[in-house]
Amino acid sequence: MDPFVSALEELAEALMAGESPEQALPDIAGEHDLPIQALRNRALRALGPLETYKQRQAELKKEREQTARRRDPVFAGASFLAAVASLNPRLSSEDRQAEIQRLAAEYDVDPADHKEAIERLRKR
């Protein structure tokens, strides 16, 4: 097996754990007996800019979740109601309504379709 594969997997895990590329690259290159610059070059081709890897992966995860919700309206509605249920109960009525509208846009649902459930959640 290509020695870079396991090193790249380990580097991706380190970046997701919050390590900086400058910190992780020398450690991982040393563990796998690879030149640091060679590992950096392979990582850039495989993972893209290392400084933004964690952020890009989080954005991809969010996009995948949004796609899953769009495919399944029941899942979208349930996710929306769960988010509404977790709103701070101390929000003013206007702030709560604005937050519900924001969540409705995020979850791609019509809050009017869930009005009764939202009202029940408000009473808690």
PDB file of C-alpha atoms in Angstrom, residues 23-97:
ATOM      1  CA  GLN A  23       1.953  21.056  13.854  1.00  0.00           C
ATOM      2  CA  ALA A  24       0.537  17.882  12.313  1.00  0.00           C
ATOM      3  CA  LEU A  25       2.597  17.612   9.108  1.00  0.00           C
ATOM      4  CA  PRO A  26       6.055  17.151  10.695  1.00  0.00           C
ATOM      5  CA  ASP A  27       4.740  14.681  13.278  1.00  0.00           C
ATOM      6  CA  ILE A  28       2.884  12.533  10.758  1.00  0.00           C
ATOM      7  CA  ALA A  29       5.652  12.723   8.143  1.00  0.00           C
ATOM      8  CA  GLY A  30       8.133  11.554  10.778  1.00  0.00           C
ATOM      9  CA  GLU A  31       5.921   8.676  11.904  1.00  0.00           C
ATOM     10  CA  HIS A  32       5.603   7.438   8.311  1.00  0.00           C
ATOM     11  CA  ASP A  33       9.213   8.203   7.256  1.00  0.00           C
ATOM     12  CA  LEU A  34       8.046  10.605   4.554  1.00  0.00           C
ATOM     13  CA  PRO A  35       9.554  13.951   3.542  1.00  0.00           C
ATOM     14  CA  ILE A  36       7.428  16.755   4.980  1.00  0.00           C
ATOM     15  CA  GLN A  37       7.206  18.644   1.684  1.00  0.00           C
ATOM     16  CA  ALA A  38       6.169  15.501  -0.204  1.00  0.00           C
ATOM     17  CA  LEU A  39       3.408  14.831   2.331  1.00  0.00           C
ATOM     18  CA  ARG A  40       2.306  18.473   2.149  1.00  0.00           C
ATOM     19  CA  ASN A  41       2.138  18.328  -1.657  1.00  0.00           C
ATOM     20  CA  ARG A  42       0.127  15.102  -1.643  1.00  0.00           C
ATOM     21  CA  ALA A  43      -2.158  16.485   1.063  1.00  0.00           C
ATOM     22  CA  LEU A  44      -2.824  19.641  -0.932  1.00  0.00           C
ATOM     23  CA  ARG A  45      -3.794  17.575  -3.972  1.00  0.00           C
ATOM     24  CA  ALA A  46      -5.923  15.150  -1.962  1.00  0.00           C
ATOM     25  CA  LEU A  47      -7.469  17.424   0.663  1.00  0.00           C
ATOM     26  CA  GLY A  48      -7.218  20.920  -0.779  1.00  0.00           C
ATOM     27  CA  PRO A  49      -6.011  23.883   1.306  1.00  0.00           C
ATOM     28  CA  LEU A  50      -5.100  22.411   4.687  1.00  0.00           C
ATOM     29  CA  GLU A  51      -5.861  25.556   6.673  1.00  0.00           C
ATOM     30  CA  THR A  52      -9.546  25.384   5.713  1.00  0.00           C
ATOM     31  CA  TYR A  53     -10.002  21.589   5.604  1.00  0.00           C
ATOM     32  CA  LYS A  54     -12.027  21.345   8.825  1.00  0.00           C
ATOM     33  CA  GLN A  55     -14.337  24.209   7.814  1.00  0.00           C
ATOM     34  CA  ARG A  56     -14.905  22.760   4.342  1.00  0.00           C
ATOM     35  CA  GLN A  57     -15.718  19.343   5.786  1.00  0.00           C
ATOM     36  CA  ALA A  58     -18.247  20.917   8.179  1.00  0.00           C
ATOM     37  CA  GLU A  59     -19.866  22.755   5.260  1.00  0.00           C
ATOM     38  CA  LEU A  60     -20.044  19.535   3.233  1.00  0.00           C
ATOM     39  CA  LYS A  61     -21.651  17.736   6.159  1.00  0.00           C
ATOM     40  CA  LYS A  62     -24.220  20.506   6.513  1.00  0.00           C
ATOM     41  CA  GLU A  63     -24.979  20.364   2.776  1.00  0.00           C
ATOM     42  CA  ARG A  64     -25.443  16.571   2.933  1.00  0.00           C
ATOM     43  CA  GLU A  65     -27.828  16.951   5.872  1.00  0.00           C
ATOM     44  CA  GLN A  66     -29.803  19.639   4.021  1.00  0.00           C
ATOM     45  CA  THR A  67     -30.015  17.412   0.951  1.00  0.00           C
ATOM     46  CA  ALA A  68     -31.311  14.546   3.088  1.00  0.00           C
ATOM     47  CA  ARG A  69     -33.956  16.816   4.633  1.00  0.00           C
ATOM     48  CA  ARG A  70     -35.063  18.052   1.210  1.00  0.00           C
ATOM     49  CA  ARG A  71     -35.536  14.483   0.017  1.00  0.00           C
ATOM     50  CA  ASP A  72     -37.634  13.578   3.049  1.00  0.00           C
ATOM     51  CA  PRO A  73     -40.219  16.186   4.089  1.00  0.00           C
ATOM     52  CA  VAL A  74     -41.088  14.231   7.251  1.00  0.00           C
ATOM     53  CA  PHE A  75     -37.445  14.325   8.322  1.00  0.00           C
ATOM     54  CA  ALA A  76     -37.282  18.035   7.480  1.00  0.00           C
ATOM     55  CA  GLY A  77     -40.402  18.763   9.536  1.00  0.00           C
ATOM     56  CA  ALA A  78     -39.187  16.728  12.495  1.00  0.00           C
ATOM     57  CA  SER A  79     -35.765  18.388  12.380  1.00  0.00           C
ATOM     58  CA  PHE A  80     -37.402  21.815  12.169  1.00  0.00           C
ATOM     59  CA  LEU A  81     -39.628  21.113  15.172  1.00  0.00           C
ATOM     60  CA  ALA A  82     -36.672  19.784  17.165  1.00  0.00           C
ATOM     61  CA  ALA A  83     -34.797  23.008  16.434  1.00  0.00           C
ATOM     62  CA  VAL A  84     -37.828  25.088  17.450  1.00  0.00           C
ATOM     63  CA  ALA A  85     -38.124  23.079  20.667  1.00  0.00           C
ATOM     64  CA  SER A  86     -34.529  23.923  21.538  1.00  0.00           C
ATOM     65  CA  LEU A  87     -35.033  27.683  21.205  1.00  0.00           C
ATOM     66  CA  ASN A  88     -34.343  29.741  24.296  1.00  0.00           C
ATOM     67  CA  PRO A  89     -37.656  30.118  26.169  1.00  0.00           C
ATOM     68  CA  ARG A  90     -36.630  33.622  27.232  1.00  0.00           C
ATOM     69  CA  LEU A  91     -36.731  34.961  23.668  1.00  0.00           C
ATOM     70  CA  SER A  92     -39.167  37.780  23.107  1.00  0.00           C
ATOM     71  CA  SER A  93     -42.144  36.985  20.906  1.00  0.00           C
ATOM     72  CA  GLU A  94     -40.618  38.937  18.014  1.00  0.00           C
ATOM     73  CA  ASP A  95     -37.220  37.283  18.377  1.00  0.00           C
ATOM     74  CA  ARG A  96     -38.817  33.850  18.635  1.00  0.00           C
ATOM     75  CA  GLN A  97     -40.858  34.450  15.485  1.00  0.00           C
TER      76      GLN A  97
END
